């Protein structure tokens, strides 16, 4: 007999286990059978399955996960730098660091807890981090799963430094698809983008949807709620890097004064489409 939402025990829906490398992972489960796995290495969501057990995220078979390097796939967190647009390593260092479980995080809105299985993680800079990026911060991450299996990530970056600093940020989400030729990405028309296949030349999107007749690798800019990079591997991958609200965090870095906090949010769900029965 399945659990109903009314009697679902949130504590039983969260389990700490270890991956094949001995690194702690947190498994989140919903009462209807959906699940997510979050690695403490990088604070990275490495799996998200619907209530039928189907994997919705992609992880690459071409690269082995060997810490301290990040896994290619899932939802890596790009912080405090996106891409190679700065002096740090590609996509910053947050995705290569060990996070800790935050047992007593500052409160969020009650709707971000009620009826969800969730985990709160915390990243603080090490002495090594401060040598290459000399700014003190607290990065809090909440990953939660609703009763219906929707996945939410809430990032909170607080400046505990004596002076202001700026950073760029992105959720780098890899979706798994059965046939990339059937995929359409809508809502990007009129946006400017950098084309990585044309030496990052800047263009304006003209079409009403992105399709994948050939390789596509673009960074979309100047939107309050979306930055996307689209790619494919063996016709089974769509990569969407979606930056946190409320600001564009790649072309226009986020600046925090001492004591200030920035919040970014990513919400993922499976919805019906007129083009196919189900898509992301």
Tab-separated table of C-alpha atoms in Angstrom, residues 21-272:
chain	number	residue	atom	x	y	z
A	21	UNK	CA	33.545	6.632	-4.419
A	22	UNK	CA	32.519	6.645	-0.753
A	23	UNK	CA	31.137	10.189	-0.966
A	24	UNK	CA	27.974	10.998	0.969
A	25	UNK	CA	24.794	11.380	-1.051
A	26	UNK	CA	21.353	12.422	0.114
A	27	UNK	CA	18.395	10.536	-1.363
A	28	UNK	CA	15.052	12.363	-1.429
A	29	UNK	CA	11.818	10.453	-2.032
A	30	UNK	CA	8.247	11.564	-2.657
A	31	UNK	CA	5.191	9.578	-1.502
A	32	UNK	CA	4.256	8.877	-5.127
A	33	UNK	CA	7.591	7.292	-6.003
A	34	UNK	CA	9.682	10.115	-7.463
A	35	UNK	CA	13.220	10.512	-6.156
A	36	UNK	CA	16.341	12.671	-6.344
A	37	UNK	CA	19.950	12.132	-5.305
A	38	UNK	CA	22.189	14.980	-4.175
A	39	UNK	CA	25.944	14.522	-3.831
A	40	UNK	CA	27.791	16.416	-1.130
A	41	UNK	CA	30.582	16.692	-3.678
A	42	UNK	CA	29.618	19.944	-5.403
A	43	UNK	CA	26.141	20.082	-3.866
A	44	UNK	CA	25.197	18.486	-7.174
A	45	UNK	CA	21.888	16.850	-8.015
A	46	UNK	CA	23.035	13.707	-9.827
A	47	UNK	CA	19.679	11.986	-10.364
A	48	UNK	CA	16.007	12.950	-10.645
A	49	UNK	CA	13.478	10.207	-11.366
A	50	UNK	CA	9.736	10.463	-11.902
A	51	UNK	CA	7.144	8.235	-10.213
A	52	UNK	CA	7.700	5.574	-12.908
A	53	UNK	CA	11.393	5.404	-12.100
A	54	UNK	CA	12.467	7.064	-15.366
A	55	UNK	CA	15.691	9.101	-15.143
A	56	UNK	CA	15.130	12.727	-16.203
A	57	UNK	CA	18.722	13.937	-15.901
A	58	UNK	CA	21.709	12.971	-18.037
A	59	UNK	CA	25.164	11.904	-16.881
A	60	UNK	CA	27.924	11.366	-19.406
A	61	UNK	CA	29.275	7.922	-20.178
A	62	UNK	CA	32.367	9.515	-21.740
A	63	UNK	CA	33.854	10.882	-18.545
A	64	UNK	CA	34.491	9.065	-15.271
A	65	UNK	CA	33.681	10.848	-12.018
A	66	UNK	CA	36.987	11.244	-10.198
A	67	UNK	CA	36.923	13.750	-7.315
A	68	UNK	CA	37.985	16.496	-6.914
A	69	UNK	CA	36.831	17.042	-10.514
A	70	UNK	CA	33.117	17.582	-11.071
A	71	UNK	CA	30.771	15.042	-12.633
A	72	UNK	CA	29.573	15.884	-16.152
A	73	UNK	CA	25.821	15.644	-15.876
A	74	UNK	CA	23.030	16.188	-13.384
A	75	UNK	CA	22.827	19.789	-12.161
A	76	UNK	CA	26.277	21.247	-11.439
A	77	UNK	CA	26.361	24.664	-9.735
A	78	UNK	CA	28.488	27.295	-11.458
A	79	UNK	CA	29.818	29.672	-8.772
A	80	UNK	CA	31.456	32.162	-8.375
A	81	UNK	CA	32.206	32.154	-12.109
A	82	UNK	CA	30.323	30.956	-15.160
A	83	UNK	CA	32.339	29.349	-17.966
A	84	UNK	CA	35.821	30.728	-18.473
A	85	UNK	CA	34.758	34.369	-18.178
A	86	UNK	CA	37.224	35.165	-15.408
A	87	UNK	CA	40.432	34.133	-13.681
A	88	UNK	CA	39.080	31.008	-11.949
A	89	UNK	CA	38.773	27.452	-13.218
A	90	UNK	CA	35.936	26.624	-15.630
A	91	UNK	CA	32.564	27.338	-13.946
A	92	UNK	CA	34.208	28.255	-10.627
A	93	UNK	CA	35.011	26.034	-7.671
A	94	UNK	CA	31.663	25.310	-5.950
A	95	UNK	CA	31.022	22.215	-8.078
A	96	UNK	CA	34.393	20.726	-7.051
A	97	UNK	CA	34.111	21.253	-3.273
A	98	UNK	CA	32.706	19.147	-0.457
A	99	UNK	CA	29.537	20.652	0.998
A	100	UNK	CA	28.168	19.940	4.470
A	101	UNK	CA	24.638	19.217	5.621
A	102	UNK	CA	23.197	22.350	7.230
A	103	UNK	CA	21.188	21.169	10.238
A	104	UNK	CA	20.040	24.629	11.299
A	105	UNK	CA	19.620	26.860	8.223
A	106	UNK	CA	18.038	30.328	8.413
A	107	UNK	CA	14.303	30.031	7.722
A	108	UNK	CA	12.796	30.207	4.256
A	109	UNK	CA	9.151	30.859	3.376
A	110	UNK	CA	6.924	28.109	4.879
A	111	UNK	CA	5.812	27.055	1.382
A	112	UNK	CA	9.402	26.009	0.667
A	113	UNK	CA	9.178	23.304	3.360
A	114	UNK	CA	5.588	22.132	3.734
A	115	UNK	CA	4.877	18.687	2.303
A	116	UNK	CA	8.315	18.309	0.705
A	117	UNK	CA	11.266	16.024	1.259
A	118	UNK	CA	14.298	18.280	1.384
A	119	UNK	CA	17.929	18.734	2.339
A	120	UNK	CA	19.849	21.887	3.220
A	121	UNK	CA	23.537	22.090	2.323
A	122	UNK	CA	26.199	24.660	3.162
A	123	UNK	CA	29.442	25.729	1.489
A	124	UNK	CA	31.999	28.062	3.054
A	125	UNK	CA	35.346	29.035	1.487
A	126	UNK	CA	38.464	27.165	2.499
A	127	UNK	CA	41.865	28.829	2.899
A	128	UNK	CA	42.692	27.517	-0.573
A	129	UNK	CA	39.538	29.127	-2.002
A	130	UNK	CA	40.351	32.468	-0.362
A	131	UNK	CA	43.761	32.504	-2.030
A	132	UNK	CA	42.254	32.386	-5.520
A	133	UNK	CA	39.017	34.277	-4.719
A	134	UNK	CA	39.555	36.414	-1.573
A	135	UNK	CA	35.932	36.890	-0.487
A	136	UNK	CA	34.204	35.368	2.538
A	137	UNK	CA	30.748	33.983	1.851
A	138	UNK	CA	28.135	31.483	2.957
A	139	UNK	CA	26.395	29.550	0.183
A	140	UNK	CA	23.255	27.756	1.346
A	141	UNK	CA	21.472	25.339	-0.962
A	142	UNK	CA	18.066	23.743	-0.417
A	143	UNK	CA	17.054	20.864	-2.693
A	144	UNK	CA	13.462	19.688	-2.336
A	145	UNK	CA	11.031	17.273	-3.941
A	146	UNK	CA	7.266	17.832	-3.899
A	147	UNK	CA	4.577	15.170	-3.531
A	148	UNK	CA	4.163	15.271	-7.326
A	149	UNK	CA	7.910	14.871	-7.901
A	150	UNK	CA	8.734	18.471	-8.886
A	151	UNK	CA	12.338	19.390	-8.141
A	152	UNK	CA	13.286	22.762	-6.621
A	153	UNK	CA	16.720	24.215	-5.879
A	154	UNK	CA	17.082	27.412	-3.842
A	155	UNK	CA	20.516	29.010	-3.573
A	156	UNK	CA	21.337	31.723	-1.046
A	157	UNK	CA	24.698	33.492	-1.207
A	158	UNK	CA	25.531	35.824	1.695
A	159	UNK	CA	28.449	38.244	1.820
A	160	UNK	CA	30.159	37.917	5.203
A	161	UNK	CA	33.184	39.791	3.857
A	162	UNK	CA	34.273	43.263	4.953
A	163	UNK	CA	33.849	44.606	1.420
A	164	UNK	CA	31.533	44.037	-1.508
A	165	UNK	CA	32.182	41.399	-4.133
A	166	UNK	CA	30.683	40.289	-7.447
A	167	UNK	CA	30.067	36.821	-8.845
A	168	UNK	CA	28.386	35.022	-11.714
A	169	UNK	CA	26.167	32.000	-11.259
A	170	UNK	CA	24.244	29.332	-13.160
A	171	UNK	CA	22.426	26.050	-12.633
A	172	UNK	CA	23.903	23.854	-15.358
A	173	UNK	CA	21.095	21.323	-15.921
A	174	UNK	CA	21.583	18.283	-18.149
A	175	UNK	CA	18.267	16.788	-19.295
A	176	UNK	CA	18.062	13.289	-20.729
A	177	UNK	CA	15.937	12.884	-23.868
A	178	UNK	CA	15.159	9.820	-25.978
A	179	UNK	CA	15.533	11.552	-29.365
A	180	UNK	CA	17.034	15.002	-29.625
A	181	UNK	CA	15.545	15.504	-33.093
A	182	UNK	CA	12.108	15.643	-31.421
A	183	UNK	CA	13.100	18.362	-28.926
A	184	UNK	CA	11.925	21.979	-29.158
A	185	UNK	CA	13.124	24.741	-26.801
A	186	UNK	CA	10.623	27.601	-26.807
A	187	UNK	CA	10.552	31.094	-25.316
A	188	UNK	CA	13.964	32.310	-26.515
A	189	UNK	CA	12.848	34.399	-29.499
A	190	UNK	CA	14.327	37.948	-29.692
A	191	UNK	CA	16.999	37.104	-27.082
A	192	UNK	CA	20.660	37.726	-27.767
A	193	UNK	CA	23.013	34.761	-27.500
A	194	UNK	CA	26.704	33.937	-27.789
A	195	UNK	CA	27.385	31.159	-30.300
A	196	UNK	CA	30.240	28.970	-29.077
A	197	UNK	CA	30.472	27.361	-32.526
A	198	UNK	CA	31.243	30.799	-34.019
A	199	UNK	CA	33.915	32.018	-31.598
A	200	UNK	CA	31.263	33.356	-29.181
A	201	UNK	CA	29.911	35.810	-31.741
A	202	UNK	CA	26.742	37.548	-30.619
A	203	UNK	CA	23.456	36.963	-32.471
A	204	UNK	CA	19.742	37.582	-31.878
A	205	UNK	CA	17.403	34.587	-31.894
A	206	UNK	CA	14.942	34.817	-34.792
A	207	UNK	CA	12.989	31.557	-34.601
A	208	UNK	CA	10.087	30.698	-32.307
A	209	UNK	CA	11.785	27.459	-31.197
A	210	UNK	CA	15.244	25.886	-31.100
A	211	UNK	CA	15.500	22.492	-32.801
A	212	UNK	CA	18.467	20.175	-33.234
A	213	UNK	CA	19.085	19.348	-36.875
A	214	UNK	CA	22.787	19.949	-36.140
A	215	UNK	CA	24.975	20.762	-33.153
A	216	UNK	CA	23.849	23.764	-31.111
A	217	UNK	CA	25.939	25.414	-28.396
A	218	UNK	CA	24.664	28.816	-27.311
A	219	UNK	CA	24.563	31.004	-24.234
A	220	UNK	CA	21.348	33.067	-24.146
A	221	UNK	CA	21.540	36.458	-22.458
A	222	UNK	CA	19.445	39.452	-21.360
A	223	UNK	CA	16.524	37.540	-19.877
A	224	UNK	CA	15.319	37.930	-16.279
A	225	UNK	CA	14.741	34.220	-15.856
A	226	UNK	CA	16.608	32.093	-18.356
A	227	UNK	CA	20.107	31.544	-19.651
A	228	UNK	CA	20.419	28.419	-21.750
A	229	UNK	CA	23.217	26.515	-23.372
A	230	UNK	CA	22.034	23.745	-25.670
A	231	UNK	CA	24.215	20.785	-26.597
A	232	UNK	CA	23.922	17.099	-27.400
A	233	UNK	CA	25.800	13.817	-26.962
A	234	UNK	CA	24.793	10.700	-28.887
A	235	UNK	CA	21.418	12.346	-29.560
A	236	UNK	CA	20.406	11.834	-25.939
A	237	UNK	CA	21.249	15.089	-24.204
A	238	UNK	CA	19.867	18.582	-23.941
A	239	UNK	CA	21.859	20.882	-21.682
A	240	UNK	CA	20.015	23.852	-20.219
A	241	UNK	CA	21.903	26.134	-17.901
A	242	UNK	CA	19.276	28.149	-16.102
A	243	UNK	CA	20.447	31.011	-13.975
A	244	UNK	CA	18.915	32.027	-10.673
A	245	UNK	CA	16.347	34.762	-10.291
A	246	UNK	CA	16.050	37.706	-10.102
A	247	UNK	CA	19.085	38.931	-12.052
A	248	UNK	CA	21.052	37.862	-15.100
A	249	UNK	CA	24.143	36.391	-13.532
A	250	UNK	CA	26.460	35.821	-16.497
A	251	UNK	CA	26.588	38.929	-18.634
A	252	UNK	CA	25.792	41.109	-15.607
A	253	UNK	CA	27.454	39.773	-12.426
A	254	UNK	CA	25.687	39.969	-9.079
A	255	UNK	CA	27.201	42.413	-6.583
A	256	UNK	CA	26.698	42.003	-2.841
A	257	UNK	CA	27.609	44.553	-0.201
A	258	UNK	CA	28.737	43.313	3.241
A	259	UNK	CA	25.850	41.496	4.932
A	260	UNK	CA	23.699	41.311	1.789
A	261	UNK	CA	22.212	38.047	0.497
A	262	UNK	CA	21.188	36.973	-3.009
A	263	UNK	CA	18.669	34.212	-3.693
A	264	UNK	CA	18.381	32.135	-6.881
A	265	UNK	CA	15.685	29.565	-7.578
A	266	UNK	CA	15.247	26.727	-10.079
A	267	UNK	CA	11.964	24.796	-10.381
A	268	UNK	CA	11.671	21.745	-12.658
A	269	UNK	CA	8.563	19.748	-13.502
A	270	UNK	CA	7.286	17.507	-16.293
A	271	UNK	CA	4.347	19.018	-18.203
A	272	UNK	CA	2.198	18.063	-21.167
